[in-house]
PDB file of C-alpha atoms in Angstrom:
ATOM      1  CA  MET X  25       4.421  -0.690-120.726  1.00 45.00           C
ATOM      2  CA  VAL X  26       1.426   1.570-120.056  1.00 50.00           C
ATOM      3  CA  PRO X  27       2.083   2.001-116.295  1.00 48.00           C
ATOM      4  CA  ASN X  28       5.347   3.821-117.055  1.00 72.00           C
ATOM      5  CA  GLN X  29       3.855   5.883-119.865  1.00 80.00           C
ATOM      6  CA  ILE X  30       1.197   7.317-117.559  1.00 83.00           C
ATOM      7  CA  GLU X  31       3.957   9.365-115.928  1.00 87.00           C
ATOM      8  CA  MET X  32       4.286  11.305-119.198  1.00 87.00           C
ATOM      9  CA  LEU X  33       0.960  13.035-118.487  1.00 91.00           C
ATOM     10  CA  PRO X  34       1.544  16.639-117.325  1.00 92.00           C
ATOM     11  CA  PHE X  35      -1.016  16.313-114.544  1.00 94.00           C
ATOM     12  CA  PHE X  36       0.353  12.982-113.245  1.00 93.00           C
ATOM     13  CA  PRO X  37       2.070  14.460-110.135  1.00 94.00           C
ATOM     14  CA  ASN X  38      -1.258  16.001-109.081  1.00 95.00           C
ATOM     15  CA  LEU X  39      -3.296  12.817-109.299  1.00 95.00           C
ATOM     16  CA  THR X  40      -4.332  10.931-106.170  1.00 95.00           C
ATOM     17  CA  GLY X  41      -3.159   7.373-105.704  1.00 93.00           C
ATOM     18  CA  GLU X  42      -6.645   6.137-106.530  1.00 95.00           C
ATOM     19  CA  GLU X  43      -6.752   8.204-109.740  1.00 95.00           C
ATOM     20  CA  LYS X  44      -3.355   6.906-110.827  1.00 94.00           C
ATOM     21  CA  ASP X  45      -4.483   3.315-110.329  1.00 93.00           C
ATOM     22  CA  TYR X  46      -7.706   3.996-112.233  1.00 95.00           C
ATOM     23  CA  LEU X  47      -5.825   5.429-115.217  1.00 94.00           C
ATOM     24  CA  ARG X  48      -3.279   2.608-115.206  1.00 92.00           C
ATOM     25  CA  LYS X  49      -6.087   0.061-115.443  1.00 93.00           C
ATOM     26  CA  ASN X  50      -7.881   1.842-118.283  1.00 94.00           C
ATOM     27  CA  MET X  51      -5.193   3.340-120.526  1.00 93.00           C
ATOM     28  CA  ARG X  52      -4.006   1.458-123.606  1.00 91.00           C
ATOM     29  CA  THR X  53      -1.762   1.921-126.620  1.00 92.00           C
ATOM     30  CA  LEU X  54      -2.919   2.008-130.239  1.00 93.00           C
ATOM     31  CA  GLU X  55      -0.808   1.393-133.333  1.00 95.00           C
ATOM     32  CA  PHE X  56      -1.542   2.897-136.763  1.00 95.00           C
ATOM     33  CA  GLN X  57       0.168   2.826-140.135  1.00 94.00           C
ATOM     34  CA  VAL X  58       0.592   5.899-142.316  1.00 89.00           C
ATOM     35  CA  GLY X  59      -2.714   6.809-143.956  1.00 88.00           C
ATOM     36  CA  ASP X  60      -4.888   4.981-141.408  1.00 91.00           C
ATOM     37  CA  LEU X  61      -7.980   6.903-140.285  1.00 90.00           C
ATOM     38  CA  ILE X  62      -7.668   7.327-136.520  1.00 90.00           C
ATOM     39  CA  TYR X  63     -10.745   9.386-135.762  1.00 87.00           C
ATOM     40  CA  THR X  64     -13.923  10.528-137.482  1.00 84.00           C
ATOM     41  CA  PRO X  65     -17.092  11.878-135.811  1.00 77.00           C
ATOM     42  CA  ALA X  66     -19.024   9.045-137.450  1.00 77.00           C
ATOM     43  CA  LYS X  67     -17.067   6.591-135.293  1.00 75.00           C
ATOM     44  CA  GLY X  68     -17.928   8.470-132.114  1.00 72.00           C
ATOM     45  CA  SER X  69     -15.613   9.615-129.325  1.00 77.00           C
ATOM     46  CA  LEU X  70     -12.184   8.087-128.868  1.00 86.00           C
ATOM     47  CA  GLY X  71     -10.659  10.020-125.986  1.00 88.00           C
ATOM     48  CA  MET X  72      -7.511  11.869-125.021  1.00 90.00           C
ATOM     49  CA  VAL X  73      -4.412  10.680-126.857  1.00 91.00           C
ATOM     50  CA  LEU X  74      -0.687  11.246-126.463  1.00 92.00           C
ATOM     51  CA  VAL X  75       1.520  10.676-129.495  1.00 93.00           C
ATOM     52  CA  LEU X  76       4.250   8.291-128.340  1.00 93.00           C
ATOM     53  CA  LYS X  77       5.846   7.857-131.752  1.00 92.00           C
ATOM     54  CA  GLY X  78       5.264   9.166-135.276  1.00 91.00           C
ATOM     55  CA  GLY X  79       2.734  11.837-136.170  1.00 89.00           C
ATOM     56  CA  VAL X  80      -0.910  12.505-136.952  1.00 90.00           C
ATOM     57  CA  ARG X  81      -2.808  15.261-138.717  1.00 85.00           C
ATOM     58  CA  ALA X  82      -6.313  16.651-138.300  1.00 84.00           C
ATOM     59  CA  TYR X  83      -8.099  17.951-141.370  1.00 81.00           C
ATOM     60  CA  LEU X  84     -11.366  19.163-142.833  1.00 77.00           C
ATOM     61  CA  THR X  85     -12.823  17.751-146.052  1.00 74.00           C
ATOM     62  CA  SER X  86     -14.796  19.916-148.490  1.00 67.00           C
ATOM     63  CA  GLU X  87     -17.864  18.745-150.383  1.00 67.00           C
ATOM     64  CA  GLU X  88     -15.589  18.202-153.387  1.00 66.00           C
ATOM     65  CA  GLY X  89     -13.356  15.895-151.330  1.00 67.00           C
ATOM     66  CA  LYS X  90     -10.514  18.383-150.939  1.00 70.00           C
ATOM     67  CA  LYS X  91      -8.660  18.081-147.618  1.00 72.00           C
ATOM     68  CA  ALA X  92      -7.205  20.970-145.615  1.00 74.00           C
ATOM     69  CA  THR X  93      -4.975  20.286-142.620  1.00 79.00           C
ATOM     70  CA  ILE X  94      -5.842  22.348-139.543  1.00 78.00           C
ATOM     71  CA  PHE X  95      -3.191  21.019-137.176  1.00 81.00           C
ATOM     72  CA  ARG X  96      -0.604  18.294-136.818  1.00 84.00           C
ATOM     73  CA  LEU X  97       0.575  16.405-133.756  1.00 88.00           C
ATOM     74  CA  ARG X  98       4.019  14.968-133.221  1.00 87.00           C
ATOM     75  CA  GLU X  99       5.721  12.903-130.554  1.00 89.00           C
ATOM     76  CA  GLY X 100       4.907  14.160-127.061  1.00 90.00           C
ATOM     77  CA  GLU X 101       1.805  16.153-128.081  1.00 90.00           C
ATOM     78  CA  PHE X 102      -1.802  15.631-127.007  1.00 90.00           C
ATOM     79  CA  CYS X 103      -5.284  15.941-128.468  1.00 86.00           C
ATOM     80  CA  MET X 104      -8.847  15.235-127.373  1.00 83.00           C
ATOM     81  CA  LEU X 105     -10.325  13.011-130.100  1.00 78.00           C
ATOM     82  CA  THR X 106     -13.960  13.478-129.195  1.00 63.00           C
ATOM     83  CA  MET X 107     -16.733  15.170-131.169  1.00 46.00           C
ATOM     84  CA  SER X 108     -15.110  18.119-132.948  1.00 44.00           C
ATOM     85  CA  CYS X 109     -11.926  17.530-130.924  1.00 43.00           C
ATOM     86  CA  ALA X 110     -13.598  18.403-127.607  1.00 43.00           C
ATOM     87  CA  MET X 111     -14.855  21.751-128.889  1.00 43.00           C
ATOM     88  CA  SER X 112     -18.612  21.256-128.835  1.00 42.00           C
ATOM     89  CA  GLN X 113     -19.296  24.784-130.115  1.00 44.00           C
ATOM     90  CA  ILE X 114     -17.639  23.936-133.455  1.00 48.00           C
ATOM     91  CA  THR X 115     -20.139  22.511-135.911  1.00 46.00           C
ATOM     92  CA  PHE X 116     -17.838  21.187-138.640  1.00 56.00           C
ATOM     93  CA  ASP X 117     -16.401  17.673-138.632  1.00 66.00           C
ATOM     94  CA  VAL X 118     -12.704  17.106-138.008  1.00 77.00           C
ATOM     95  CA  GLU X 119     -11.030  13.860-139.052  1.00 84.00           C
ATOM     96  CA  VAL X 120      -7.643  12.603-137.899  1.00 89.00           C
ATOM     97  CA  GLU X 121      -5.291  10.263-139.743  1.00 89.00           C
ATOM     98  CA  ALA X 122      -1.797   8.907-139.250  1.00 91.00           C
ATOM     99  CA  SER X 123       0.668  11.054-141.209  1.00 86.00           C
ATOM    100  CA  GLU X 124       3.386   8.558-140.245  1.00 87.00           C
ATOM    101  CA  ASP X 125       3.405   5.112-138.681  1.00 93.00           C
ATOM    102  CA  CYS X 126       2.504   5.998-135.120  1.00 94.00           C
ATOM    103  CA  SER X 127       1.895   4.760-131.613  1.00 94.00           C
ATOM    104  CA  LEU X 128      -0.686   6.521-129.425  1.00 94.00           C
ATOM    105  CA  LEU X 129      -1.443   6.323-125.732  1.00 93.00           C
ATOM    106  CA  LEU X 130      -5.214   6.448-125.298  1.00 93.00           C
ATOM    107  CA  LEU X 131      -7.235   7.551-122.293  1.00 93.00           C
ATOM    108  CA  PRO X 132     -10.859   6.709-123.286  1.00 92.00           C
ATOM    109  CA  THR X 133     -13.408   9.519-123.185  1.00 90.00           C
ATOM    110  CA  ASP X 134     -15.402   8.183-120.233  1.00 92.00           C
ATOM    111  CA  VAL X 135     -12.252   7.494-118.232  1.00 93.00           C
ATOM    112  CA  PHE X 136     -10.805  10.948-118.839  1.00 93.00           C
ATOM    113  CA  ALA X 137     -14.177  12.598-118.108  1.00 91.00           C
ATOM    114  CA  LYS X 138     -14.412  10.869-114.714  1.00 94.00           C
ATOM    115  CA  VAL X 139     -10.974  12.025-113.590  1.00 95.00           C
ATOM    116  CA  GLU X 140     -11.514  15.477-115.097  1.00 93.00           C
ATOM    117  CA  GLN X 141     -14.642  15.976-112.987  1.00 93.00           C
ATOM    118  CA  GLU X 142     -12.800  15.065-109.807  1.00 94.00           C
ATOM    119  CA  ASN X 143      -9.421  16.743-110.319  1.00 95.00           C
ATOM    120  CA  ILE X 144      -8.987  20.487-111.025  1.00 96.00           C
ATOM    121  CA  TYR X 145      -5.500  19.921-112.484  1.00 95.00           C
ATOM    122  CA  VAL X 146      -6.897  17.563-115.102  1.00 94.00           C
ATOM    123  CA  LYS X 147      -9.693  20.057-115.820  1.00 93.00           C
ATOM    124  CA  ASN X 148      -7.161  22.848-116.343  1.00 94.00           C
ATOM    125  CA  PHE X 149      -5.124  20.603-118.650  1.00 93.00           C
ATOM    126  CA  SER X 150      -8.254  19.906-120.708  1.00 89.00           C
ATOM    127  CA  LEU X 151      -9.072  23.613-121.053  1.00 89.00           C
ATOM    128  CA  GLU X 152      -5.499  24.513-122.017  1.00 89.00           C
ATOM    129  CA  LEU X 153      -5.476  21.733-124.598  1.00 86.00           C
ATOM    130  CA  MET X 154      -8.729  22.975-126.084  1.00 82.00           C
ATOM    131  CA  MET X 155      -7.322  26.509-126.353  1.00 84.00           C
ATOM    132  CA  GLU X 156      -4.145  25.215-128.036  1.00 81.00           C
ATOM    133  CA  ARG X 157      -6.190  23.419-130.685  1.00 74.00           C
ATOM    134  CA  MET X 158      -8.383  26.490-131.185  1.00 76.00           C
ATOM    135  CA  SER X 159      -5.242  28.591-131.616  1.00 77.00           C
ATOM    136  CA  SER X 160      -3.939  26.129-134.223  1.00 71.00           C
ATOM    137  CA  LEU X 161      -7.240  26.356-136.065  1.00 70.00           C
ATOM    138  CA  VAL X 162      -7.194  30.157-136.060  1.00 72.00           C
ATOM    139  CA  GLU X 163      -3.578  30.186-137.254  1.00 71.00           C
ATOM    140  CA  GLY X 164      -4.504  27.892-140.120  1.00 68.00           C
ATOM    141  CA  VAL X 165      -7.396  30.128-141.155  1.00 67.00           C
ATOM    142  CA  GLN X 166      -5.186  33.211-140.941  1.00 67.00           C
ATOM    143  CA  GLN X 167      -2.627  31.609-143.244  1.00 67.00           C
ATOM    144  CA  MET X 168      -5.348  30.740-145.745  1.00 66.00           C
ATOM    145  CA  MET X 169      -6.698  34.302-145.679  1.00 68.00           C
ATOM    146  CA  PHE X 170      -3.588  36.454-145.437  1.00 72.00           C
ATOM    147  CA  LEU X 171      -0.696  34.482-146.974  1.00 78.00           C
ATOM    148  CA  ASN X 172      -0.341  33.749-150.664  1.00 86.00           C
ATOM    149  CA  LEU X 173       0.424  30.217-151.823  1.00 86.00           C
ATOM    150  CA  GLU X 174       4.175  30.779-152.042  1.00 90.00           C
ATOM    151  CA  GLN X 175       4.233  32.067-148.462  1.00 88.00           C
ATOM    152  CA  ARG X 176       2.114  29.179-147.179  1.00 87.00           C
ATOM    153  CA  LEU X 177       4.368  26.709-148.934  1.00 90.00           C
ATOM    154  CA  ALA X 178       7.530  28.348-147.577  1.00 89.00           C
ATOM    155  CA  SER X 179       6.076  28.342-144.063  1.00 87.00           C
ATOM    156  CA  TYR X 180       5.177  24.666-144.340  1.00 87.00           C
ATOM    157  CA  LEU X 181       8.595  23.625-145.665  1.00 89.00           C
ATOM    158  CA  LEU X 182      10.430  25.592-142.978  1.00 88.00           C
ATOM    159  CA  ASP X 183       8.232  24.122-140.253  1.00 85.00           C
ATOM    160  CA  GLU X 184       8.803  20.584-141.530  1.00 86.00           C
ATOM    161  CA  SER X 185      12.536  21.217-141.724  1.00 88.00           C
ATOM    162  CA  SER X 186      12.569  22.417-138.137  1.00 85.00           C
ATOM    163  CA  GLN X 187      10.487  19.525-136.837  1.00 79.00           C
ATOM    164  CA  ARG X 188      12.443  16.879-138.730  1.00 84.00           C
ATOM    165  CA  LYS X 189      15.792  18.585-138.082  1.00 86.00           C
ATOM    166  CA  SER X 190      16.732  18.179-141.724  1.00 90.00           C
ATOM    167  CA  ASP X 191      16.904  20.372-144.836  1.00 92.00           C
ATOM    168  CA  THR X 192      15.973  17.365-146.974  1.00 91.00           C
ATOM    169  CA  LEU X 193      12.266  16.563-146.842  1.00 90.00           C
ATOM    170  CA  HIS X 194      10.720  13.415-148.252  1.00 91.00           C
ATOM    171  CA  LEU X 195       7.320  14.785-149.279  1.00 88.00           C
ATOM    172  CA  THR X 196       5.019  14.256-152.229  1.00 88.00           C
ATOM    173  CA  GLN X 197       3.275  17.170-153.910  1.00 89.00           C
ATOM    174  CA  GLU X 198      -0.088  15.624-153.026  1.00 87.00           C
ATOM    175  CA  GLU X 199       0.918  15.471-149.363  1.00 85.00           C
ATOM    176  CA  ILE X 200       2.030  19.100-149.411  1.00 88.00           C
ATOM    177  CA  ALA X 201      -1.188  20.192-151.124  1.00 87.00           C
ATOM    178  CA  GLU X 202      -3.345  18.527-148.487  1.00 81.00           C
ATOM    179  CA  ASN X 203      -1.321  20.043-145.663  1.00 81.00           C
ATOM    180  CA  ILE X 204      -1.564  23.625-146.925  1.00 83.00           C
ATOM    181  CA  GLY X 205      -5.086  23.420-148.349  1.00 77.00           C
ATOM    182  CA  SER X 206      -4.249  23.794-152.016  1.00 82.00           C
ATOM    183  CA  ALA X 207      -4.368  21.836-155.285  1.00 84.00           C
ATOM    184  CA  ARG X 208      -1.468  19.617-156.319  1.00 87.00           C
ATOM    185  CA  GLU X 209      -1.133  21.434-159.645  1.00 91.00           C
ATOM    186  CA  ALA X 210      -0.811  24.797-157.884  1.00 90.00           C
ATOM    187  CA  VAL X 211       1.784  23.368-155.505  1.00 90.00           C
ATOM    188  CA  SER X 212       3.734  21.979-158.477  1.00 91.00           C
ATOM    189  CA  ARG X 213       3.838  25.388-160.171  1.00 93.00           C
ATOM    190  CA  THR X 214       4.912  27.116-156.967  1.00 92.00           C
ATOM    191  CA  LEU X 215       7.672  24.599-156.307  1.00 92.00           C
ATOM    192  CA  LYS X 216       8.911  25.161-159.832  1.00 91.00           C
ATOM    193  CA  ARG X 217       9.116  28.938-159.229  1.00 92.00           C
ATOM    194  CA  MET X 218      10.963  28.363-155.958  1.00 91.00           C
ATOM    195  CA  LYS X 219      13.372  26.075-157.771  1.00 91.00           C
ATOM    196  CA  GLU X 220      14.003  28.732-160.427  1.00 91.00           C
ATOM    197  CA  LYS X 221      14.815  31.201-157.638  1.00 91.00           C
ATOM    198  CA  GLU X 222      17.291  28.617-156.256  1.00 92.00           C
ATOM    199  CA  LEU X 223      15.438  28.485-152.933  1.00 91.00           C
ATOM    200  CA  ILE X 224      14.970  24.724-153.184  1.00 91.00           C
ATOM    201  CA  SER X 225      15.898  21.725-155.304  1.00 91.00           C
ATOM    202  CA  VAL X 226      13.263  19.154-156.197  1.00 90.00           C
ATOM    203  CA  GLY X 227      13.688  15.436-156.772  1.00 86.00           C
ATOM    204  CA  ARG X 228      11.259  12.544-156.942  1.00 84.00           C
ATOM    205  CA  GLY X 229       9.376  12.673-153.652  1.00 84.00           C
ATOM    206  CA  CYS X 230      12.113  14.829-152.165  1.00 89.00           C
ATOM    207  CA  ILE X 231      12.662  18.552-151.578  1.00 93.00           C
ATOM    208  CA  HIS X 232      15.928  20.069-150.371  1.00 92.00           C
ATOM    209  CA  LEU X 233      15.961  23.556-148.848  1.00 93.00           C
ATOM    210  CA  LEU X 234      18.873  25.484-150.357  1.00 91.00           C
ATOM    211  CA  ASP X 235      18.336  28.999-148.977  1.00 90.00           C
ATOM    212  CA  LYS X 236      16.367  29.077-145.713  1.00 89.00           C
ATOM    213  CA  LYS X 237      17.206  32.746-145.156  1.00 89.00           C
ATOM    214  CA  ASP X 238      15.399  33.782-148.338  1.00 90.00           C
ATOM    215  CA  LEU X 239      12.552  31.367-147.581  1.00 87.00           C
ATOM    216  CA  TYR X 240      12.052  33.126-144.256  1.00 88.00           C
ATOM    217  CA  ALA X 241      12.206  36.462-146.103  1.00 89.00           C
ATOM    218  CA  LEU X 242       9.144  35.431-148.126  1.00 86.00           C
ATOM    219  CA  LEU X 243       7.135  35.467-144.906  1.00 83.00           C
ATOM    220  CA  GLN X 244       7.983  39.074-144.030  1.00 74.00           C
TER     221      GLN X 244
END
């Protein structure tokens, strides 16, 4: 199974035969259920992962235990799950959990580091990946600073709708709150206002987007 999956790596065509064999021997797949903790700095480095199925989210936790999502990964996306997600200059701790039942392809830290040192294409991939994650972090901070709660919620719902290719989203208010860095009570009040404006309809664990055009207008 793994030998075929190695070809999904963007830098695969630029690996030597020896490097390909080395990765084939050392890569493995990991399975997680929704809510499982995949990575925490306390557990040490994990490595470079590719999401084969499902999704994961990376988040920060405040001293009060409040979680704020900084980026999410879906099928076909990569992340370096090492100390602070491979960004050694960042001093806060990032944790990663399964947001859905998921399957990950893992290239352990020491294995990736060896090939990265020897192959400029792998090095470039690592740097680009680090910049993508930094960009996601900055975008998250910008939303927290410059968008009000209604705008952040609208942005999140529209993004989920696009990713899931559905206007009906099976989400709990607690899940939404953690993903946009807010309190569940505040999310509940905002959803109620959106419902009154006929932008959405709300059921038990389910939200249906009724007027995406006006939801996008909230972000202008």
